Amino acid sequence: MIHNFNAGPSALPKEVFEEASRAVLDFNGSGLSLLEIGHRTPLFEPVMAEARALVKELMQLGDDFEALFLHGGATTQFMQVPMNLLNEQEVAAYTETGTWANKAIKEAKLFGHVEIAGSGKESNYMALPKHLSVSPTSAYLHITTNETIAGTQWQDIPYDCGVPLVADMSSDIFSRQLDFKRFGLMYAGAQKNMGAAGVNIVVIDKNILGKVNRVIPTILDYRNHIKEASMLNTPPVFAVYVALLTLRWVKKNGGLAEMERRNTAKAELLYNTIDRFPLYRGLVHKADRSKMNAVFVIDNPQLEKEFQETCKANGMVGVKGHRSVGGFRVSMYNAVTIESVSALCSLMETFATQKG
Ligand SMILES: *Cc1c(COP(=O)(O)O)cnc(C)c1O
């Protein structure tokens, strides 16, 4: 049996893979593949409509918000957000919390000024900033709710920052309950927690749009996508369908409350194991630990290698840490079961008892 702890693309529910496979061969009994039908047809249009509606339903959002499925990965949003929200002479506030935040900051500087509202740099991004300072004239505040590489996650969202709150939720979207209506814009590449690579989810409070004076290319202007119901051009139909199946699975399994309960249980189990054995050293400040990506090291290079091999021999896939951090990273997205995390914890316990 394989236990998949990949950071992204990553585990999805088996029934999603099965249903997506069937749709490639014969979509809804049409005799045609999902991949060979027009997107503006009565076969595909309901897919997009249901996916957009489910995003809003799971997030409990009203008419002010629009959910879009766009191309280009979360990385495209690093530039599309400031292009649509930040005037050249204005400032946007960003939290500097690691690799992904820094990529977002770099792109924002192409469009306007950036102020760092808080930084985790001093701790090598192993802790999140405790106090934020956001100018009231900032166009928005950008946070990365979960830093996939460092393994930090915002537990207290800075809703009251006084300006629209923009969030990169690529690696924890739909993993927990938040007060989503208090965000101005949320975006996520689908391939971590909610689908196949090739599509982003962008959720926007329409009231924050229309305030920049630059010319925005048609395909990059959120307003055009809203007007065209997320079908401005051909959407990545397969990726949208996999996202729809994953959203249905989340709903059927109890929605975000149940996802949060499961993710909390998995994370507690793993962090308790890390903390119980001195062989393992968690890197992240405890209050900022991510429930999605747990990062730890083994300080002995020989044992580190042996642990890696033990994981491999036992079907534990994807636990090697990101090259910039080293050690180990265990990703526990929605589709990773408590049984998988439990199996890894047993292995860690046995290994530490024998070698520690
Ligand atoms: C993976 C990731 C990205 C980049 O996503 P792409 O879809 O590959 O562009 C951005 N932000 C965070 C937090 C991520 O985890």
mmCIF file of C-alpha atoms and ligand atoms in Angstrom:
data_model
loop_
_atom_site.group_PDB
_atom_site.id
_atom_site.type_symbol
_atom_site.label_atom_id
_atom_site.label_comp_id
_atom_site.label_asym_id
_atom_site.label_seq_id
_atom_site.Cartn_x
_atom_site.Cartn_y
_atom_site.Cartn_z
ATOM 1 C CA MET A 1 0.000 0.000 0.000
ATOM 2 C CA ILE A 2 1.219 3.502 -0.906
ATOM 3 C CA HIS A 3 0.831 6.408 1.525
ATOM 4 C CA ASN A 4 1.065 9.616 -0.481
ATOM 5 C CA PHE A 5 2.487 12.661 1.353
ATOM 6 C CA ASN A 6 3.455 14.580 -1.793
ATOM 7 C CA ALA A 7 3.492 18.377 -1.505
ATOM 8 C CA GLY A 8 1.942 19.063 -4.910
ATOM 9 C CA PRO A 9 0.572 17.800 -7.124
ATOM 10 C CA SER A 10 -0.689 15.641 -4.339
ATOM 11 C CA ALA A 11 -3.204 13.077 -3.138
ATOM 12 C CA LEU A 12 -6.838 13.279 -4.211
ATOM 13 C CA PRO A 13 -9.714 11.014 -3.192
ATOM 14 C CA LYS A 14 -9.735 7.722 -5.088
ATOM 15 C CA GLU A 15 -13.372 8.166 -6.114
ATOM 16 C CA VAL A 16 -12.401 11.462 -7.776
ATOM 17 C CA PHE A 17 -9.810 9.636 -9.902
ATOM 18 C CA GLU A 18 -12.320 6.934 -10.784
ATOM 19 C CA GLU A 19 -15.055 9.321 -11.814
ATOM 20 C CA ALA A 20 -12.635 11.572 -13.712
ATOM 21 C CA SER A 21 -11.343 8.514 -15.596
ATOM 22 C CA ARG A 22 -14.868 7.490 -16.564
ATOM 23 C CA ALA A 23 -15.582 11.010 -17.853
ATOM 24 C CA VAL A 24 -12.553 10.841 -20.139
ATOM 25 C CA LEU A 25 -14.001 7.710 -21.762
ATOM 26 C CA ASP A 26 -17.706 8.575 -21.747
ATOM 27 C CA PHE A 27 -18.968 11.790 -20.206
ATOM 28 C CA ASN A 28 -22.382 11.452 -18.552
ATOM 29 C CA GLY A 29 -23.522 8.747 -20.968
ATOM 30 C CA SER A 30 -23.047 11.008 -23.991
ATOM 31 C CA GLY A 31 -20.800 8.535 -25.797
ATOM 32 C CA LEU A 32 -18.228 11.324 -25.986
ATOM 33 C CA SER A 33 -15.174 12.050 -23.905
ATOM 34 C CA LEU A 34 -15.174 15.108 -21.644
ATOM 35 C CA LEU A 35 -12.097 16.084 -23.677
ATOM 36 C CA GLU A 36 -13.854 16.198 -27.051
ATOM 37 C CA ILE A 37 -16.921 18.325 -26.375
ATOM 38 C CA GLY A 38 -17.310 22.072 -26.718
ATOM 39 C CA HIS A 39 -17.124 24.067 -23.517
ATOM 40 C CA ARG A 40 -20.163 26.119 -24.545
ATOM 41 C CA THR A 41 -22.458 23.112 -24.690
ATOM 42 C CA PRO A 42 -25.234 21.824 -22.455
ATOM 43 C CA LEU A 43 -22.807 19.037 -21.481
ATOM 44 C CA PHE A 44 -20.019 21.205 -20.109
ATOM 45 C CA GLU A 45 -21.725 24.450 -19.076
ATOM 46 C CA PRO A 46 -23.326 22.821 -16.003
ATOM 47 C CA VAL A 47 -19.860 21.653 -14.883
ATOM 48 C CA MET A 48 -18.543 25.198 -14.711
ATOM 49 C CA ALA A 49 -21.756 26.518 -13.163
ATOM 50 C CA GLU A 50 -21.848 23.860 -10.434
ATOM 51 C CA ALA A 51 -18.136 24.223 -9.643
ATOM 52 C CA ARG A 52 -18.481 27.985 -9.242
ATOM 53 C CA ALA A 53 -21.599 27.610 -7.112
ATOM 54 C CA LEU A 54 -20.000 24.963 -4.878
ATOM 55 C CA VAL A 55 -16.996 27.171 -4.143
ATOM 56 C CA LYS A 56 -19.331 29.902 -2.909
ATOM 57 C CA GLU A 57 -21.525 27.446 -1.007
ATOM 58 C CA LEU A 58 -18.604 25.846 0.849
ATOM 59 C CA MET A 59 -17.212 29.285 1.678
ATOM 60 C CA GLN A 60 -20.684 30.616 2.616
ATOM 61 C CA LEU A 61 -20.382 33.625 0.350
ATOM 62 C CA GLY A 62 -23.142 35.890 -0.934
ATOM 63 C CA ASP A 63 -23.789 37.841 -4.117
ATOM 64 C CA ASP A 64 -20.853 40.232 -3.682
ATOM 65 C CA PHE A 65 -18.484 37.384 -4.471
ATOM 66 C CA GLU A 66 -17.619 35.647 -7.732
ATOM 67 C CA ALA A 67 -15.709 32.384 -8.094
ATOM 68 C CA LEU A 68 -13.564 32.017 -11.217
ATOM 69 C CA PHE A 69 -11.577 29.130 -12.661
ATOM 70 C CA LEU A 70 -8.601 30.600 -14.511
ATOM 71 C CA HIS A 71 -5.477 29.409 -16.256
ATOM 72 C CA GLY A 72 -1.860 29.879 -15.275
ATOM 73 C CA GLY A 73 -1.401 28.508 -11.774
ATOM 74 C CA ALA A 74 -1.105 30.528 -8.603
ATOM 75 C CA THR A 75 2.054 32.073 -10.030
ATOM 76 C CA THR A 76 -0.050 33.978 -12.576
ATOM 77 C CA GLN A 77 -2.039 35.434 -9.695
ATOM 78 C CA PHE A 78 1.160 36.893 -8.244
ATOM 79 C CA MET A 79 1.040 39.385 -11.132
ATOM 80 C CA GLN A 80 -2.676 39.410 -11.960
ATOM 81 C CA VAL A 81 -3.602 40.584 -8.459
ATOM 82 C CA PRO A 82 -1.468 43.760 -8.477
ATOM 83 C CA MET A 83 -2.296 44.384 -12.160
ATOM 84 C CA ASN A 84 -5.991 44.559 -11.218
ATOM 85 C CA LEU A 85 -5.757 46.117 -7.748
ATOM 86 C CA LEU A 86 -2.642 48.297 -7.437
ATOM 87 C CA ASN A 87 -2.053 51.651 -9.145
ATOM 88 C CA GLU A 88 1.495 52.543 -10.129
ATOM 89 C CA GLN A 89 1.830 55.341 -7.570
ATOM 90 C CA GLU A 90 0.148 53.350 -4.776
ATOM 91 C CA VAL A 91 1.419 50.994 -2.082
ATOM 92 C CA ALA A 92 0.299 47.441 -1.358
ATOM 93 C CA ALA A 93 1.162 45.750 1.942
ATOM 94 C CA TYR A 94 2.633 42.240 1.860
ATOM 95 C CA THR A 95 3.608 39.842 4.608
ATOM 96 C CA GLU A 96 7.013 38.325 3.924
ATOM 97 C CA THR A 97 6.679 34.775 5.188
ATOM 98 C CA GLY A 98 8.724 32.589 2.864
ATOM 99 C CA THR A 99 9.345 31.436 -0.687
ATOM 100 C CA TRP A 100 5.816 31.922 -1.968
ATOM 101 C CA ALA A 101 5.241 35.300 -0.338
ATOM 102 C CA ASN A 102 8.532 36.535 -1.756
ATOM 103 C CA LYS A 103 7.526 35.508 -5.258
ATOM 104 C CA ALA A 104 4.272 37.441 -4.860
ATOM 105 C CA ILE A 105 6.174 40.503 -3.589
ATOM 106 C CA LYS A 106 8.553 40.446 -6.554
ATOM 107 C CA GLU A 107 5.670 40.566 -9.034
ATOM 108 C CA ALA A 108 3.777 43.295 -7.142
ATOM 109 C CA LYS A 109 6.816 45.562 -7.453
ATOM 110 C CA LEU A 110 6.378 45.463 -11.227
ATOM 111 C CA PHE A 111 3.069 47.293 -10.839
ATOM 112 C CA GLY A 112 3.411 49.641 -7.852
ATOM 113 C CA HIS A 113 5.076 50.057 -4.473
ATOM 114 C CA VAL A 114 5.269 47.371 -1.806
ATOM 115 C CA GLU A 115 5.479 47.849 1.957
ATOM 116 C CA ILE A 116 6.386 44.864 4.110
ATOM 117 C CA ALA A 117 3.678 44.704 6.766
ATOM 118 C CA GLY A 118 5.475 42.006 8.734
ATOM 119 C CA SER A 119 8.293 39.572 8.127
ATOM 120 C CA GLY A 120 9.398 36.168 9.287
ATOM 121 C CA LYS A 121 12.806 36.518 7.672
ATOM 122 C CA GLU A 122 14.743 36.794 10.937
ATOM 123 C CA SER A 123 13.595 33.329 11.981
ATOM 124 C CA ASN A 124 14.414 32.000 8.507
ATOM 125 C CA TYR A 125 10.618 31.921 8.001
ATOM 126 C CA MET A 126 10.089 29.396 10.799
ATOM 127 C CA ALA A 127 7.769 31.857 12.575
ATOM 128 C CA LEU A 128 5.086 34.206 11.270
ATOM 129 C CA PRO A 129 5.179 37.926 12.104
ATOM 130 C CA LYS A 130 3.265 38.642 15.324
ATOM 131 C CA HIS A 131 2.490 42.304 14.649
ATOM 132 C CA LEU A 132 1.539 43.760 11.325
ATOM 133 C CA SER A 133 1.795 47.356 10.297
ATOM 134 C CA VAL A 134 -0.391 48.259 7.334
ATOM 135 C CA SER A 135 -0.728 51.828 6.039
ATOM 136 C CA PRO A 136 -4.388 52.827 5.839
ATOM 137 C CA THR A 137 -3.703 53.982 2.279
ATOM 138 C CA SER A 138 -2.484 50.563 1.141
ATOM 139 C CA ALA A 139 -4.445 49.155 -1.785
ATOM 140 C CA TYR A 140 -4.620 45.808 0.021
ATOM 141 C CA LEU A 141 -2.804 43.470 2.394
ATOM 142 C CA HIS A 142 -1.510 40.209 0.905
ATOM 143 C CA ILE A 143 -0.902 37.133 3.042
ATOM 144 C CA THR A 144 0.077 33.553 2.200
ATOM 145 C CA THR A 145 -2.242 31.581 4.461
ATOM 146 C CA ASN A 146 -0.048 28.474 4.307
ATOM 147 C CA GLU A 147 3.643 28.538 3.340
ATOM 148 C CA THR A 148 3.974 25.142 1.719
ATOM 149 C CA ILE A 149 7.780 25.033 1.877
ATOM 150 C CA ALA A 150 8.482 26.547 5.326
ATOM 151 C CA GLY A 151 5.524 24.723 6.898
ATOM 152 C CA THR A 152 3.869 27.724 8.547
ATOM 153 C CA GLN A 153 0.157 28.543 8.541
ATOM 154 C CA TRP A 154 -1.730 31.588 9.759
ATOM 155 C CA GLN A 155 -3.975 30.514 12.637
ATOM 156 C CA ASP A 156 -5.248 34.055 13.335
ATOM 157 C CA ILE A 157 -6.141 35.714 10.079
ATOM 158 C CA PRO A 158 -5.550 39.516 10.153
ATOM 159 C CA TYR A 159 -9.107 40.331 9.091
ATOM 160 C CA ASP A 160 -9.035 43.730 10.740
ATOM 161 C CA CYS A 161 -6.118 45.166 8.784
ATOM 162 C CA GLY A 162 -8.242 48.085 7.568
ATOM 163 C CA VAL A 163 -7.742 47.412 3.848
ATOM 164 C CA PRO A 164 -8.951 44.611 1.522
ATOM 165 C CA LEU A 165 -7.350 41.319 2.488
ATOM 166 C CA VAL A 166 -5.872 39.258 -0.355
ATOM 167 C CA ALA A 167 -4.740 35.699 0.278
ATOM 168 C CA ASP A 168 -2.733 33.061 -1.529
ATOM 169 C CA MET A 169 -4.505 29.923 -0.248
ATOM 170 C CA SER A 170 -2.871 27.506 -2.687
ATOM 171 C CA SER A 171 -1.964 24.908 -0.095
ATOM 172 C CA ASP A 172 -4.772 25.177 2.443
ATOM 173 C CA ILE A 173 -7.900 26.172 0.527
ATOM 174 C CA PHE A 174 -10.944 24.174 1.704
ATOM 175 C CA SER A 175 -8.924 22.661 4.559
ATOM 176 C CA ARG A 176 -10.602 24.655 7.342
ATOM 177 C CA GLN A 177 -13.344 27.094 8.203
ATOM 178 C CA LEU A 178 -12.500 30.763 7.867
ATOM 179 C CA ASP A 179 -14.608 33.908 7.692
ATOM 180 C CA PHE A 180 -14.247 33.986 3.929
ATOM 181 C CA LYS A 181 -16.556 36.962 3.406
ATOM 182 C CA ARG A 182 -13.956 39.136 5.141
ATOM 183 C CA PHE A 183 -11.432 38.585 2.365
ATOM 184 C CA GLY A 184 -11.311 40.813 -0.704
ATOM 185 C CA LEU A 185 -9.690 38.218 -2.942
ATOM 186 C CA MET A 186 -8.554 34.611 -2.475
ATOM 187 C CA TYR A 187 -6.642 32.521 -4.960
ATOM 188 C CA ALA A 188 -5.225 29.025 -5.158
ATOM 189 C CA GLY A 189 -3.647 26.725 -7.679
ATOM 190 C CA ALA A 190 -5.828 23.611 -7.638
ATOM 191 C CA GLN A 191 -3.131 20.942 -7.478
ATOM 192 C CA LYS A 192 -2.397 20.945 -3.732
ATOM 193 C CA ASN A 193 -5.707 20.487 -2.026
ATOM 194 C CA MET A 194 -8.463 20.517 -4.557
ATOM 195 C CA GLY A 195 -7.728 19.070 -7.933
ATOM 196 C CA ALA A 196 -5.477 18.594 -10.906
ATOM 197 C CA ALA A 197 -2.804 21.029 -12.046
ATOM 198 C CA GLY A 198 -3.887 23.432 -14.752
ATOM 199 C CA VAL A 199 -6.462 25.637 -13.091
ATOM 200 C CA ASN A 200 -6.637 28.286 -10.352
ATOM 201 C CA ILE A 201 -9.553 29.216 -8.246
ATOM 202 C CA VAL A 202 -9.956 32.940 -7.762
ATOM 203 C CA VAL A 203 -12.691 34.216 -5.463
ATOM 204 C CA ILE A 204 -13.298 37.963 -5.575
ATOM 205 C CA ASP A 205 -15.405 40.506 -3.778
ATOM 206 C CA LYS A 206 -16.555 42.477 -6.844
ATOM 207 C CA ASN A 207 -16.529 45.730 -4.875
ATOM 208 C CA ILE A 208 -12.726 45.879 -4.844
ATOM 209 C CA LEU A 209 -12.437 45.881 -8.659
ATOM 210 C CA GLY A 210 -12.403 48.807 -11.091
ATOM 211 C CA LYS A 211 -10.092 51.044 -9.069
ATOM 212 C CA VAL A 212 -6.916 50.983 -11.136
ATOM 213 C CA ASN A 213 -6.281 53.299 -14.051
ATOM 214 C CA ARG A 214 -3.931 51.180 -16.161
ATOM 215 C CA VAL A 215 -4.946 49.369 -19.307
ATOM 216 C CA ILE A 216 -5.423 45.686 -18.468
ATOM 217 C CA PRO A 217 -5.126 43.091 -21.254
ATOM 218 C CA THR A 218 -8.511 41.446 -21.850
ATOM 219 C CA ILE A 219 -7.570 37.978 -20.605
ATOM 220 C CA LEU A 220 -6.024 39.360 -17.395
ATOM 221 C CA ASP A 221 -8.915 41.615 -16.358
ATOM 222 C CA TYR A 222 -10.982 39.839 -13.698
ATOM 223 C CA ARG A 223 -14.063 41.855 -14.722
ATOM 224 C CA ASN A 224 -14.083 40.220 -18.154
ATOM 225 C CA HIS A 225 -13.991 36.757 -16.615
ATOM 226 C CA ILE A 226 -16.829 37.669 -14.268
ATOM 227 C CA LYS A 227 -18.894 39.029 -17.159
ATOM 228 C CA GLU A 228 -18.356 35.809 -19.139
ATOM 229 C CA ALA A 229 -19.088 33.470 -16.193
ATOM 230 C CA SER A 230 -15.514 32.161 -16.213
ATOM 231 C CA MET A 231 -15.792 31.175 -19.895
ATOM 232 C CA LEU A 232 -14.013 34.134 -21.500
ATOM 233 C CA ASN A 233 -11.982 31.624 -23.475
ATOM 234 C CA THR A 234 -11.745 27.833 -23.410
ATOM 235 C CA PRO A 235 -11.343 26.834 -19.754
ATOM 236 C CA PRO A 236 -9.066 23.916 -18.816
ATOM 237 C CA VAL A 237 -12.052 21.597 -18.962
ATOM 238 C CA PHE A 238 -10.494 18.493 -17.436
ATOM 239 C CA ALA A 239 -8.954 20.387 -14.506
ATOM 240 C CA VAL A 240 -12.246 22.192 -13.862
ATOM 241 C CA TYR A 241 -14.069 18.854 -13.844
ATOM 242 C CA VAL A 242 -11.597 17.308 -11.376
ATOM 243 C CA ALA A 243 -12.025 20.383 -9.160
ATOM 244 C CA LEU A 244 -15.807 19.925 -9.341
ATOM 245 C CA LEU A 245 -15.514 16.278 -8.310
ATOM 246 C CA THR A 246 -13.245 17.242 -5.416
ATOM 247 C CA LEU A 247 -15.637 19.979 -4.299
ATOM 248 C CA ARG A 248 -18.529 17.493 -4.367
ATOM 249 C CA TRP A 249 -16.410 15.108 -2.282
ATOM 250 C CA VAL A 250 -15.701 17.839 0.277
ATOM 251 C CA LYS A 251 -19.409 18.644 0.543
ATOM 252 C CA LYS A 252 -20.443 14.998 0.782
ATOM 253 C CA ASN A 253 -17.879 14.410 3.523
ATOM 254 C CA GLY A 254 -19.234 17.119 5.794
ATOM 255 C CA GLY A 255 -17.891 20.337 4.281
ATOM 256 C CA LEU A 256 -15.163 22.518 5.701
ATOM 257 C CA ALA A 257 -16.049 21.821 9.341
ATOM 258 C CA GLU A 258 -15.356 18.125 8.860
ATOM 259 C CA MET A 259 -12.228 18.788 6.734
ATOM 260 C CA GLU A 260 -10.920 20.962 9.576
ATOM 261 C CA ARG A 261 -11.688 18.305 12.181
ATOM 262 C CA ARG A 262 -9.854 15.634 10.185
ATOM 263 C CA ASN A 263 -6.895 17.870 9.363
ATOM 264 C CA THR A 264 -6.531 18.892 13.007
ATOM 265 C CA ALA A 265 -6.571 15.252 14.129
ATOM 266 C CA LYS A 266 -3.929 14.271 11.550
ATOM 267 C CA ALA A 267 -1.664 17.203 12.408
ATOM 268 C CA GLU A 268 -1.922 16.566 16.159
ATOM 269 C CA LEU A 269 -0.982 12.973 15.662
ATOM 270 C CA LEU A 270 2.077 13.804 13.591
ATOM 271 C CA TYR A 271 3.331 16.752 15.666
ATOM 272 C CA ASN A 272 2.876 14.733 18.865
ATOM 273 C CA THR A 273 5.093 12.064 17.363
ATOM 274 C CA ILE A 274 7.723 14.620 16.331
ATOM 275 C CA ASP A 275 7.705 16.168 19.810
ATOM 276 C CA ARG A 276 7.767 12.855 21.670
ATOM 277 C CA PHE A 277 11.097 11.657 20.211
ATOM 278 C CA PRO A 278 14.244 13.813 20.430
ATOM 279 C CA LEU A 279 15.482 12.202 17.193
ATOM 280 C CA TYR A 280 13.026 14.405 15.314
ATOM 281 C CA ARG A 281 13.250 18.165 15.524
ATOM 282 C CA GLY A 282 10.330 20.280 14.343
ATOM 283 C CA LEU A 283 11.579 23.503 12.777
ATOM 284 C CA VAL A 284 8.535 25.717 12.951
ATOM 285 C CA HIS A 285 7.457 27.864 15.911
ATOM 286 C CA LYS A 286 4.701 25.791 17.548
ATOM 287 C CA ALA A 287 1.950 28.389 17.293
ATOM 288 C CA ASP A 288 2.584 28.764 13.557
ATOM 289 C CA ARG A 289 2.793 25.094 12.600
ATOM 290 C CA SER A 290 0.965 24.175 9.427
ATOM 291 C CA LYS A 291 -1.704 21.500 9.541
ATOM 292 C CA MET A 292 -1.029 20.850 5.866
ATOM 293 C CA ASN A 293 2.768 20.587 5.646
ATOM 294 C CA ALA A 294 4.767 19.422 8.674
ATOM 295 C CA VAL A 295 8.514 20.070 8.422
ATOM 296 C CA PHE A 296 11.110 18.366 10.626
ATOM 297 C CA VAL A 297 14.744 17.285 10.520
ATOM 298 C CA ILE A 298 16.894 14.453 11.839
ATOM 299 C CA ASP A 299 20.187 16.034 12.865
ATOM 300 C CA ASN A 300 22.270 12.929 12.140
ATOM 301 C CA PRO A 301 22.961 12.646 8.359
ATOM 302 C CA GLN A 302 23.366 8.841 8.512
ATOM 303 C CA LEU A 303 20.032 8.392 10.324
ATOM 304 C CA GLU A 304 18.419 10.911 8.027
ATOM 305 C CA LYS A 305 19.360 8.720 5.087
ATOM 306 C CA GLU A 306 18.202 5.557 6.851
ATOM 307 C CA PHE A 307 14.881 7.144 7.716
ATOM 308 C CA GLN A 308 14.420 8.140 4.094
ATOM 309 C CA GLU A 309 15.055 4.537 3.031
ATOM 310 C CA THR A 310 12.741 3.122 5.692
ATOM 311 C CA CYS A 311 9.945 5.357 4.449
ATOM 312 C CA LYS A 312 10.554 4.241 0.890
ATOM 313 C CA ALA A 313 10.568 0.558 1.854
ATOM 314 C CA ASN A 314 7.217 1.025 3.611
ATOM 315 C CA GLY A 315 5.406 2.800 0.790
ATOM 316 C CA MET A 316 5.646 6.285 2.335
ATOM 317 C CA VAL A 317 5.946 8.593 -0.664
ATOM 318 C CA GLY A 318 6.844 12.289 -0.805
ATOM 319 C CA VAL A 319 8.327 12.842 2.657
ATOM 320 C CA LYS A 320 11.643 14.288 1.513
ATOM 321 C CA GLY A 321 11.895 17.957 2.460
ATOM 322 C CA HIS A 322 12.029 20.781 -0.059
ATOM 323 C CA ARG A 323 15.570 21.333 -1.329
ATOM 324 C CA SER A 324 15.702 24.815 0.229
ATOM 325 C CA VAL A 325 14.878 23.539 3.754
ATOM 326 C CA GLY A 326 16.167 19.946 3.809
ATOM 327 C CA GLY A 327 15.019 17.257 6.212
ATOM 328 C CA PHE A 328 11.463 16.030 5.815
ATOM 329 C CA ARG A 329 8.124 17.483 4.862
ATOM 330 C CA VAL A 330 4.904 15.561 5.314
ATOM 331 C CA SER A 331 1.952 17.022 3.420
ATOM 332 C CA MET A 332 -1.429 16.089 4.858
ATOM 333 C CA TYR A 333 -3.984 17.580 2.506
ATOM 334 C CA ASN A 334 -7.709 16.797 2.698
ATOM 335 C CA ALA A 335 -7.439 13.507 0.797
ATOM 336 C CA VAL A 336 -4.641 12.109 2.987
ATOM 337 C CA THR A 337 -6.302 9.782 5.474
ATOM 338 C CA ILE A 338 -5.707 9.534 9.208
ATOM 339 C CA GLU A 339 -4.751 5.889 8.520
ATOM 340 C CA SER A 340 -1.845 7.051 6.339
ATOM 341 C CA VAL A 341 -0.650 9.560 8.940
ATOM 342 C CA SER A 342 -1.060 6.938 11.640
ATOM 343 C CA ALA A 343 1.023 4.440 9.641
ATOM 344 C CA LEU A 344 3.784 7.028 9.237
ATOM 345 C CA CYS A 345 3.691 7.838 12.967
ATOM 346 C CA SER A 346 4.045 4.144 13.854
ATOM 347 C CA LEU A 347 7.015 3.919 11.543
ATOM 348 C CA MET A 348 8.549 7.043 13.118
ATOM 349 C CA GLU A 349 7.993 5.614 16.586
ATOM 350 C CA THR A 350 9.622 2.288 15.740
ATOM 351 C CA PHE A 351 12.539 3.996 13.995
ATOM 352 C CA ALA A 352 13.166 6.396 16.906
ATOM 353 C CA THR A 353 12.936 3.609 19.487
ATOM 354 C CA GLN A 354 15.463 1.504 17.584
ATOM 355 C CA LYS A 355 17.894 4.244 16.581
ATOM 356 C CA GLY A 356 17.295 7.207 18.857
HETATM 357 C C1 LIG B 1 2.426 25.714 -5.047
HETATM 358 C C2 LIG B 1 2.195 27.095 -4.587
HETATM 359 C C3 LIG B 1 2.186 28.185 -5.482
HETATM 360 C C4 LIG B 1 2.490 28.032 -6.959
HETATM 361 O O1 LIG B 1 1.489 27.389 -7.625
HETATM 362 P P1 LIG B 1 1.551 27.155 -9.213
HETATM 363 O O2 LIG B 1 0.163 26.691 -9.470
HETATM 364 O O3 LIG B 1 2.604 26.131 -9.452
HETATM 365 O O4 LIG B 1 1.858 28.441 -9.869
HETATM 366 C C5 LIG B 1 1.910 29.441 -4.975
HETATM 367 N N1 LIG B 1 1.672 29.634 -3.674
HETATM 368 C C6 LIG B 1 1.689 28.616 -2.780
HETATM 369 C C7 LIG B 1 1.398 28.886 -1.357
HETATM 370 C C8 LIG B 1 1.948 27.318 -3.214
HETATM 371 O O5 LIG B 1 1.955 26.308 -2.341
#
